[in-house]
Every structure is written in structure tokens, then in C-alpha cells.
Amino acid sequence: MYKKQKLVVLTGAGVSAESGLDTFRDSGGLWGKYDPQVVASIDGWRADKGLLINFYNDLRVGLKDKQPNKAHLLIASLEEKYNVTVITQNVDNLHERAGSTRIIHLHGELTKVRPELGEYDRTYSEKEVIDIGYGTIALGEKAPNGQQLRPHIVWFGEAVPKIEKAIEEVESADILLIVGTSLQVYPAAGLYRYADPHIPIYIIDPKDVSIHDGRIVHIKAVATSGMEEFVQKLEKN
Ligand code: APR
């Protein structure tokens, strides 16, 4: 049995744009309508828990009628020929629903909640994370440990617990594919720097890319057609 090449796919909001989910920084994007420091930061949570509970309830309920698009499906289908790991900044579940089996959610998952932890509490453990699907939580609703339930989202001002795992994946990649991210939010945006200097890096994005590195092949397209072009390139190699 030949060893499958390791393909690591770093995705951002752009991969879900054609499924009807807003990106963050494009015109009309989420951060054009809401201030991320108010609705997506730990300080915002402390200032108004009810506001954030409602904000994420709305996003979570809205996720139910969204579908994976062809880009999610093509990424999942590459598992037949490649050892694929998806590292996503997205909190939607569209990679899962497309069939990808190895997914690292750097910024959390919209369908999950967990107990809020006090300022000096230990970090949460995975067994405290509760999958509520497309349901809602309420202010005053407590986790089994008695603390207020909160969205299982990594907010601005919080650590990214899975970044070490993500770095290990990128370090061992034979091919790195980046789809639909403006590469403006760290540490995710710095992941590509951990790739072996000799491997190819493909970026699928309809806009110009913000990083300049000799290894980069920019497929200037939306995610669905860009993924078709990427798969063709792989088949030629
Ligand atoms: N197909 C592919 N890429 C697209 C498409 C599309 N149809 N539409 C837009 N894009 C690209 C944009 O050109 C941009 O480069 O997707 C990227 C979206 O960038 P952002 O809106 O900044 O989203 P993202 O990079 O995922 O944001 C990173 O910021 O606020 C935090 O936690 C949040 O995970 C998010 C992080």
C-alpha cells in the first residue's frame, strides 16, 4: 500500500460564502454589521452575556438550513487519494456535513456550548463541551458544573487551544492548500510559515492574496471553481 501524501487544507469564511454564510471582512460582511469587539470578544461577553448568547443563537439556528457547497464536497472527496486534515477558522459544521473526517476547528464550533469559566479557572476540558446542534441557550442556563453556558467559540482576547495541533499538521504536510481566508487573524494567519520550505502552497481566493512567498500558487477564483482547478492540478502532478 503506497503512503498517501499528506494534504493540509486551511479554510476561512470564504469556503462557506457560496453556501450563503457571510464572510467577516468582505463588503457586507459580518464585521461590517457588528463590532467584533462587542459580539466576539471575551470583554464583550463580560460586558453583556445576553447580547452574545442571542447573537450566537441566531447564527446557530440559521446554520440549520445552510448546505455544504461543492468546495466542501471536493475537499472531503480528496480523502480518497490523500491523507487530508482540514484546519478551519470557521465555526460552521459544513466540512463535517460534506464528509471530511479530520477537522481542527481553531476558533470553536457554533453547534457546541460549554461552561463559562471564571477569570482564573483552569481551561475547559473537552468532556465539558456539549453539542446542542441548532438549538439555543439562555442567560441563566447552567452547565452541569453550575456555571453559565456560553458558546464554544474562541473569542478575541482568548487563547487558541488547538493551535499547537494545527502547527504539527502543517509541519508534516506534503501539500498546503489555503481556501477563503484573508489571513489577517493570528495565530491562524501564520500557520503557513510552519510548512516545509520545499512543499507547494496553493491559495484559492477571488481577491489578491496578502502574503508573498515564492512557494505560493494563487488560484484566483471562488472556492467552488477554484477547488475544481486545484483537483485538476493535483491529477496532472
Ligand atoms: N470563495 C473563496 N474565497 C472567498 C469567497 C468565495 N466565494 N468570497 C470571499 N472570499 C475570500 C475573501 O477574499 C477573503 O480573503 O474569503 C476571505 C474572507 O476573509 P474574512 O472575511 O477575513 O474571513 P476569515 O479570514 O475566515 O476570518 C478569520 O476572523 O473574526 C475572525 O474568527 C473570525 O475565523 C474568523 C477569522
Short mmCIF file of N, CA and C and ligand atoms in Angstrom, two decimals, residues 11-19 22-26 29-31 36 40 69 71 88-91 107 153-156 179-185 188 204-209 221-224, ligand 1:
data_model
loop_
_atom_site.label_atom_id
_atom_site.label_comp_id
_atom_site.label_asym_id
_atom_site.label_seq_id
_atom_site.Cartn_x
_atom_site.Cartn_y
_atom_site.Cartn_z
N THR A 11 -8.88 26.54 5.98
CA THR A 11 -10.01 27.26 5.38
C THR A 11 -10.47 28.41 6.27
N GLY A 12 -11.11 29.35 5.60
CA GLY A 12 -11.72 30.51 6.28
C GLY A 12 -13.12 30.72 5.72
N ALA A 13 -13.70 31.84 6.10
CA ALA A 13 -15.11 32.11 5.78
C ALA A 13 -15.42 32.02 4.29
N GLY A 14 -14.42 32.27 3.46
CA GLY A 14 -14.65 32.25 2.01
C GLY A 14 -15.09 30.90 1.49
N VAL A 15 -14.70 29.81 2.18
CA VAL A 15 -15.09 28.47 1.69
C VAL A 15 -16.59 28.25 1.91
N SER A 16 -17.17 28.99 2.85
CA SER A 16 -18.61 28.84 3.12
C SER A 16 -19.46 29.96 2.49
N ALA A 17 -18.78 30.88 1.79
CA ALA A 17 -19.52 32.02 1.21
C ALA A 17 -20.59 31.54 0.23
N GLU A 18 -20.24 30.55 -0.59
CA GLU A 18 -21.20 30.08 -1.61
C GLU A 18 -22.27 29.18 -1.01
N SER A 19 -22.17 28.94 0.29
CA SER A 19 -23.28 28.25 0.99
C SER A 19 -24.23 29.27 1.60
N ASP A 22 -22.22 34.63 5.52
CA ASP A 22 -21.44 35.87 5.38
C ASP A 22 -19.98 35.63 5.74
N THR A 23 -19.09 36.27 4.98
CA THR A 23 -17.70 36.31 5.45
C THR A 23 -17.63 37.45 6.47
N PHE A 24 -16.45 37.73 6.95
CA PHE A 24 -16.32 38.75 8.01
C PHE A 24 -15.91 40.11 7.46
N ARG A 25 -14.91 40.10 6.52
CA ARG A 25 -14.29 41.38 6.16
C ARG A 25 -14.57 41.82 4.73
N ASP A 26 -15.34 41.01 4.00
CA ASP A 26 -15.74 41.49 2.67
C ASP A 26 -16.79 42.57 2.86
N GLY A 29 -19.91 42.11 4.93
CA GLY A 29 -19.57 41.02 5.85
C GLY A 29 -20.03 41.29 7.28
N LEU A 30 -19.88 40.26 8.09
CA LEU A 30 -20.41 40.30 9.46
C LEU A 30 -19.83 41.44 10.28
N TRP A 31 -18.52 41.67 10.09
CA TRP A 31 -17.90 42.74 10.90
C TRP A 31 -18.16 44.13 10.33
N PRO A 36 -16.81 43.33 16.16
CA PRO A 36 -16.32 42.08 16.76
C PRO A 36 -15.89 42.24 18.21
N ALA A 40 -17.81 39.44 19.71
CA ALA A 40 -16.92 38.28 19.50
C ALA A 40 -15.63 38.41 20.31
N ASN A 69 -21.13 23.40 0.21
CA ASN A 69 -21.10 23.65 -1.24
C ASN A 69 -20.06 22.74 -1.89
N ALA A 71 -17.18 23.16 -2.89
CA ALA A 71 -15.80 23.26 -2.37
C ALA A 71 -15.64 22.35 -1.14
N THR A 88 -9.75 24.53 10.12
CA THR A 88 -10.64 25.61 9.72
C THR A 88 -10.76 26.69 10.80
N GLN A 89 -10.89 27.91 10.34
CA GLN A 89 -11.19 29.04 11.24
C GLN A 89 -12.70 29.18 11.39
N ASN A 90 -13.44 28.43 10.57
CA ASN A 90 -14.89 28.56 10.55
C ASN A 90 -15.51 27.80 11.72
N VAL A 91 -16.61 28.32 12.20
CA VAL A 91 -17.31 27.67 13.32
C VAL A 91 -18.55 26.92 12.81
N HIS A 107 -11.22 28.05 15.88
CA HIS A 107 -11.99 29.11 16.55
C HIS A 107 -13.29 28.61 17.15
N ILE A 153 -16.98 29.06 21.30
CA ILE A 153 -16.32 29.87 20.26
C ILE A 153 -15.07 30.48 20.87
N VAL A 154 -13.98 30.55 20.13
CA VAL A 154 -12.79 31.25 20.62
C VAL A 154 -12.95 32.73 20.27
N TRP A 155 -13.09 33.55 21.28
CA TRP A 155 -13.32 34.98 21.06
C TRP A 155 -12.00 35.75 21.03
N PHE A 156 -12.04 36.94 20.47
CA PHE A 156 -10.86 37.80 20.53
C PHE A 156 -10.49 38.01 21.99
N VAL A 179 -7.85 28.07 1.58
CA VAL A 179 -9.06 28.45 0.83
C VAL A 179 -9.86 29.49 1.62
N GLY A 180 -10.05 30.66 1.01
CA GLY A 180 -11.05 31.60 1.50
C GLY A 180 -10.77 32.21 2.86
N THR A 181 -9.52 32.68 3.05
CA THR A 181 -9.23 33.41 4.29
C THR A 181 -8.37 34.63 3.97
N SER A 182 -8.68 35.72 4.66
CA SER A 182 -7.92 36.96 4.41
C SER A 182 -6.58 36.93 5.13
N LEU A 183 -6.35 35.88 5.91
CA LEU A 183 -5.06 35.73 6.61
C LEU A 183 -4.72 36.98 7.41
N GLN A 184 -5.72 37.48 8.14
CA GLN A 184 -5.48 38.68 8.95
C GLN A 184 -5.53 38.41 10.44
N VAL A 185 -5.99 37.19 10.80
CA VAL A 185 -6.17 36.90 12.23
C VAL A 185 -5.16 35.84 12.66
N ALA A 188 -3.81 31.83 13.35
CA ALA A 188 -4.14 31.06 12.13
C ALA A 188 -3.37 31.59 10.91
N ILE A 204 -6.60 29.56 -2.76
CA ILE A 204 -7.80 29.83 -3.57
C ILE A 204 -8.52 31.02 -2.94
N ASP A 205 -8.61 32.09 -3.72
CA ASP A 205 -9.28 33.30 -3.24
C ASP A 205 -9.54 34.19 -4.46
N PRO A 206 -10.75 34.74 -4.60
CA PRO A 206 -11.02 35.59 -5.77
C PRO A 206 -10.27 36.93 -5.70
N LYS A 207 -9.81 37.28 -4.51
CA LYS A 207 -9.09 38.55 -4.35
C LYS A 207 -7.58 38.30 -4.31
N ASP A 208 -6.82 39.37 -4.42
CA ASP A 208 -5.36 39.23 -4.31
C ASP A 208 -5.01 38.73 -2.91
N VAL A 209 -3.94 37.96 -2.82
CA VAL A 209 -3.59 37.42 -1.50
C VAL A 209 -2.61 38.36 -0.81
N ALA A 221 -9.90 32.56 -7.83
CA ALA A 221 -11.26 32.10 -8.15
C ALA A 221 -12.03 31.93 -6.85
N VAL A 222 -13.36 31.80 -6.99
CA VAL A 222 -14.15 31.47 -5.81
C VAL A 222 -13.88 30.00 -5.45
N ALA A 223 -14.30 29.64 -4.25
CA ALA A 223 -13.92 28.33 -3.70
C ALA A 223 -14.38 27.16 -4.58
N THR A 224 -15.60 27.22 -5.08
CA THR A 224 -16.10 26.06 -5.83
C THR A 224 -15.30 25.84 -7.12
N1 APR B 1 -14.63 31.81 -2.38
C1 APR B 1 -13.38 31.88 -1.86
N2 APR B 1 -12.93 32.91 -1.11
C2 APR B 1 -13.79 33.92 -0.90
C3 APR B 1 -15.11 33.94 -1.41
C4 APR B 1 -15.52 32.82 -2.17
N3 APR B 1 -16.76 32.74 -2.70
N4 APR B 1 -15.71 35.10 -1.01
C5 APR B 1 -14.79 35.77 -0.28
N5 APR B 1 -13.63 35.08 -0.21
C6 APR B 1 -12.39 35.41 0.47
C7 APR B 1 -12.14 36.89 0.67
O1 APR B 1 -11.46 37.42 -0.46
C8 APR B 1 -11.25 36.88 1.91
O2 APR B 1 -9.89 36.68 1.58
O3 APR B 1 -12.50 34.87 1.77
C9 APR B 1 -11.75 35.65 2.69
C10 APR B 1 -12.65 36.02 3.84
O4 APR B 1 -11.86 36.72 4.78
P1 APR B 1 -12.50 37.08 6.20
O5 APR B 1 -13.89 37.61 5.99
O6 APR B 1 -11.49 37.90 6.94
O7 APR B 1 -12.69 35.67 6.93
P2 APR B 1 -11.57 34.82 7.65
O8 APR B 1 -10.23 35.01 7.01
O9 APR B 1 -12.09 33.43 7.75
O10 APR B 1 -11.54 35.47 9.13
C11 APR B 1 -10.69 34.86 10.06
O11 APR B 1 -11.53 36.34 11.78
O12 APR B 1 -13.15 37.40 13.00
C12 APR B 1 -12.36 36.29 12.94
O13 APR B 1 -12.91 34.30 13.99
C13 APR B 1 -13.16 35.03 12.85
O14 APR B 1 -12.49 32.95 11.88
C14 APR B 1 -12.62 34.34 11.62
C15 APR B 1 -11.28 34.99 11.44
#
